[in-house]
PDB file of C-alpha atoms in Angstrom:
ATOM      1  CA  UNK T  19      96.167  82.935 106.910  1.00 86.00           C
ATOM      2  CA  UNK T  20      98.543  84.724 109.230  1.00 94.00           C
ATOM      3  CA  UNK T  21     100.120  84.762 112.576  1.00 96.00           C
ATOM      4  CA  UNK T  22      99.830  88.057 115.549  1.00 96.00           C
ATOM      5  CA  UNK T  23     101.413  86.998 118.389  1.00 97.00           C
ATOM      6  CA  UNK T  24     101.429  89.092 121.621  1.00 98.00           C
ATOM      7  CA  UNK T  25     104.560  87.580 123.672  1.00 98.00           C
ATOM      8  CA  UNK T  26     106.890  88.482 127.171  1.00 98.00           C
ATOM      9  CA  UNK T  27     103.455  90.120 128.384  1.00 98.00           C
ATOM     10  CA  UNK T  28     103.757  90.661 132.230  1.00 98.00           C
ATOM     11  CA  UNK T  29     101.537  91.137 134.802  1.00 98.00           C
ATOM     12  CA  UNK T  30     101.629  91.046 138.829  1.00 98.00           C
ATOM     13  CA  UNK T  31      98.259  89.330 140.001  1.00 97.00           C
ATOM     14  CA  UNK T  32      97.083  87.012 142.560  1.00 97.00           C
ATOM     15  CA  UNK T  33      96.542  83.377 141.059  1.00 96.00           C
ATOM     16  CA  UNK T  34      97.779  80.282 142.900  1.00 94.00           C
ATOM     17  CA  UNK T  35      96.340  77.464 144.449  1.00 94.00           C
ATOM     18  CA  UNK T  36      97.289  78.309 148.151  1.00 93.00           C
ATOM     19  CA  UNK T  37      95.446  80.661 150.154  1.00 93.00           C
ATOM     20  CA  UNK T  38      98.854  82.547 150.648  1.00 93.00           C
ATOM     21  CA  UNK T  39      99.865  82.737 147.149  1.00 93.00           C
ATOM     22  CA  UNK T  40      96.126  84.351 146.455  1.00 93.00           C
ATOM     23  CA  UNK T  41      97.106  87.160 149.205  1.00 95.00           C
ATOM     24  CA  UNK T  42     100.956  88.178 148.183  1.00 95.00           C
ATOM     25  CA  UNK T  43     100.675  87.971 144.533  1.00 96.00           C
ATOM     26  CA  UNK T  44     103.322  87.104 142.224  1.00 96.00           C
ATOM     27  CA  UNK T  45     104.399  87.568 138.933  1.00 98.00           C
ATOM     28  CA  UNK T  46     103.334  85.859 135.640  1.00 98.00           C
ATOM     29  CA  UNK T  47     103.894  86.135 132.061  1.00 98.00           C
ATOM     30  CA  UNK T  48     101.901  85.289 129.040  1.00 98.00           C
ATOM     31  CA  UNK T  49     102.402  84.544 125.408  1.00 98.00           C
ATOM     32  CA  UNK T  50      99.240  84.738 122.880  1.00 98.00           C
ATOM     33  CA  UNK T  51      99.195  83.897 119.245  1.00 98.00           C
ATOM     34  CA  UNK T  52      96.456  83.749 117.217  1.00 97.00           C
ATOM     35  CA  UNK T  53      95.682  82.826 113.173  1.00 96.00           C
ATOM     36  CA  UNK T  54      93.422  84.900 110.943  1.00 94.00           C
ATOM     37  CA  UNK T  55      93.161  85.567 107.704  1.00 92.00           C
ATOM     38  CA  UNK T  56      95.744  88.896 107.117  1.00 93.00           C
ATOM     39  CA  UNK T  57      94.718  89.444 103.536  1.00 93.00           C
ATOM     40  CA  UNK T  58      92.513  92.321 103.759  1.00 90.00           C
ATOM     41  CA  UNK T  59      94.877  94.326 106.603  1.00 90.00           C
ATOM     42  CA  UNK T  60      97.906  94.109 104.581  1.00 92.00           C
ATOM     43  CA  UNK T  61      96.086  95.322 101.065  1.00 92.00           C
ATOM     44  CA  UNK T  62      93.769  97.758 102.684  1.00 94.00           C
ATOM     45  CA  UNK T  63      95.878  99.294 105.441  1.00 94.00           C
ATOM     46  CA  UNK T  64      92.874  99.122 107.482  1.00 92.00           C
ATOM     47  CA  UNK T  65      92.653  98.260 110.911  1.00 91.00           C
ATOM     48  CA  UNK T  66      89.159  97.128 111.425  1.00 89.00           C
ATOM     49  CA  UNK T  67      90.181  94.245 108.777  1.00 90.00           C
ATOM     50  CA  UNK T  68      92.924  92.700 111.344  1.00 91.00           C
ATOM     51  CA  UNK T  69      93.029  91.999 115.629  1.00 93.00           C
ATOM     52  CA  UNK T  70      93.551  94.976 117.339  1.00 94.00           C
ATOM     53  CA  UNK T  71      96.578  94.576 119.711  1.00 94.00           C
ATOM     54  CA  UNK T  72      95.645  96.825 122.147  1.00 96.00           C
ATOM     55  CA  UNK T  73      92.547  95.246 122.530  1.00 96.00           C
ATOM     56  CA  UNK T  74      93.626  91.540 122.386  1.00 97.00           C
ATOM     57  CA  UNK T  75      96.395  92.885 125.035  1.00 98.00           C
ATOM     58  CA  UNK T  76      93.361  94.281 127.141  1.00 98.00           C
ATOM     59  CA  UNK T  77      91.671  91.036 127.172  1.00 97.00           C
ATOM     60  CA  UNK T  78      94.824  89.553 128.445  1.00 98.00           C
ATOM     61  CA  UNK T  79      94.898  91.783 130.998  1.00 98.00           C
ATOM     62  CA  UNK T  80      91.244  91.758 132.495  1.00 98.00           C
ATOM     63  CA  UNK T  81      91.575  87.605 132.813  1.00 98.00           C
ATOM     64  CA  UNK T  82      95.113  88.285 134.446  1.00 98.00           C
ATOM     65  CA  UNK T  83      93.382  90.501 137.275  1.00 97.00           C
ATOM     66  CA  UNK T  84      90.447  88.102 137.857  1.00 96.00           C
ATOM     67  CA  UNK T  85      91.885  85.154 140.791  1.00 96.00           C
ATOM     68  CA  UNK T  86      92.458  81.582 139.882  1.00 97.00           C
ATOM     69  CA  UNK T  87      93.462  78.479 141.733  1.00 97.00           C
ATOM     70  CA  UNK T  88      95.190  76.965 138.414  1.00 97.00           C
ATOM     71  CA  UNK T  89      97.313  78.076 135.406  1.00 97.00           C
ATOM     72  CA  UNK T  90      95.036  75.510 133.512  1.00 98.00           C
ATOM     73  CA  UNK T  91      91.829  77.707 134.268  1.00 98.00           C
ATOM     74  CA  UNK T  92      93.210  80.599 133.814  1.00 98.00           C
ATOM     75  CA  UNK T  93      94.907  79.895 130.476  1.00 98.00           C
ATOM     76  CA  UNK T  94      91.260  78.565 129.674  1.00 98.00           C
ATOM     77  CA  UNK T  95      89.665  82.070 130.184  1.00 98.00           C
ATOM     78  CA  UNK T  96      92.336  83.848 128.025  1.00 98.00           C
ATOM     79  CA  UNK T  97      91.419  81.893 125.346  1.00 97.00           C
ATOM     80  CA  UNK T  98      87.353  81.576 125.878  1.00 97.00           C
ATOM     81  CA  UNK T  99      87.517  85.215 126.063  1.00 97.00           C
ATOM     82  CA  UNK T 100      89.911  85.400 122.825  1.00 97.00           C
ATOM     83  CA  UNK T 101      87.766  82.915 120.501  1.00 96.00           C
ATOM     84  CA  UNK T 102      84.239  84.528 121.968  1.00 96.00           C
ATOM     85  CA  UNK T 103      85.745  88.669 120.686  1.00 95.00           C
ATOM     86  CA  UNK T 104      87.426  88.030 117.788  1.00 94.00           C
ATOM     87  CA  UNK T 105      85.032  85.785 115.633  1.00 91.00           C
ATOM     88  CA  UNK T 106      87.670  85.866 112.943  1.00 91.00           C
ATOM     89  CA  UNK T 107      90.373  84.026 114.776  1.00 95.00           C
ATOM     90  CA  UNK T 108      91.138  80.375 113.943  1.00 95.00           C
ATOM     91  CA  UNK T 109      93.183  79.240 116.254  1.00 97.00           C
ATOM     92  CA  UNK T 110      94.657  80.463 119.306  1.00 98.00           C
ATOM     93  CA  UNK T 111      97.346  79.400 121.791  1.00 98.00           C
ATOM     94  CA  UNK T 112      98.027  81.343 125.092  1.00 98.00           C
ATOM     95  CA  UNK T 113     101.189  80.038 127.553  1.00 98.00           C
ATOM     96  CA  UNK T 114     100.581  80.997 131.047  1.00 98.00           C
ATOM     97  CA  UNK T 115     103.895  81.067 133.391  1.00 98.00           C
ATOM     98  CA  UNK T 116     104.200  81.595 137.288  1.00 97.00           C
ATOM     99  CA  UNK T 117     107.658  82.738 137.961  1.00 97.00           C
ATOM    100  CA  UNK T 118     109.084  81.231 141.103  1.00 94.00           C
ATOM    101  CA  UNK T 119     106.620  79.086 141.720  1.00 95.00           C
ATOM    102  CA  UNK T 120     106.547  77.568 145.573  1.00 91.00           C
ATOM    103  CA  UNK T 121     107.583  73.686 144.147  1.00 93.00           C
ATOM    104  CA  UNK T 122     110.161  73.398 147.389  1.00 93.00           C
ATOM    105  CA  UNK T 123     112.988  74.086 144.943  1.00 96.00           C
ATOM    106  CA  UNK T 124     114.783  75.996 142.677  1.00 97.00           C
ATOM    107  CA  UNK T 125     112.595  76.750 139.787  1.00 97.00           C
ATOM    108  CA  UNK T 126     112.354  79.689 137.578  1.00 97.00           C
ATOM    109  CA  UNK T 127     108.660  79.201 136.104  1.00 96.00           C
ATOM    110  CA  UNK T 128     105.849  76.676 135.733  1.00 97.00           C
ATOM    111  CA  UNK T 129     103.812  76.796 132.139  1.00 98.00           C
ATOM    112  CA  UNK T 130     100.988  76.053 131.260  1.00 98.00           C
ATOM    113  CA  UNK T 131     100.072  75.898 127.073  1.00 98.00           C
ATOM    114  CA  UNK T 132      96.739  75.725 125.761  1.00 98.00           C
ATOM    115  CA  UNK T 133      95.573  75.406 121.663  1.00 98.00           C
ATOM    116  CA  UNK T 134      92.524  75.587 120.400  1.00 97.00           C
ATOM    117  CA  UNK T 135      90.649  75.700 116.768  1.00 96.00           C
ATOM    118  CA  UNK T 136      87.416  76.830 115.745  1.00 90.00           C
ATOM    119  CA  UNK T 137      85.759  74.495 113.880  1.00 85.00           C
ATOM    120  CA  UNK T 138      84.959  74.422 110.265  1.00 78.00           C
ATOM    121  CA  UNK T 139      81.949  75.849 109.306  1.00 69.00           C
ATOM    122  CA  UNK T 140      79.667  73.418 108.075  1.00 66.00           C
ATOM    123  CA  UNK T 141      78.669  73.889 104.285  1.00 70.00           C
TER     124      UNK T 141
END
């Protein structure tokens, strides 16, 4: 098994759970790693036998334009939509952040992390 992690990815969208925050927009960032087996990318060179960044970052990217009220549900989606492409992947954890978020104070982001494991296949 391995690691690919896709981290400091940053996008401008228009998640939040005021009405106001929905219309302005703000800025969020995202961290993704997932687990696969990394055995047959690193002997073959091949890369149909590993994730594709580019399309793992695209998935990313497509949830991060689609509104939500909550970091939770969006952080869900990421990963539904991560675990339902890559059939190889494990395990997966995204971190969703909001920078600035309105909390009536100083605060730089709110987080939200979410981990999840495919089960075992039965044999």
């Amino acid at each position: 098994m391995g690691q690919i992690a896709l981290e400091g990815l940053e996008f401008f969208a228009f998640h939040g759970y005021y009405d106001e925050e929905q219309k302005i927009g703000n800025k969020y960032g995202v961290d993704l790693r997932v687990r696969t087996n990394l055995y047959r990318a690193g002997s073959t060179d091949h890369l149909s036998e590993t994730v594709n960044y580019e399309v793992l970052y695209r998935v990313v990217a497509e949830e991060m334009q689609a509104p939500a009220r909550l970091l939770e549900h969006l952080a869900h989606r990421i990963i539904d939509r991560v675990m339902h492409e890559f059939g190889h992947v494990r395990w997966a954890e995204v971190s969703v952040s909001k920078f600035n978020p309105p909390v009536g104070g100083i605060c730089q982001r709110a987080r939200v992390t979410l981990k999840r494991k495919r089960p075992q296949p039965a044999l």
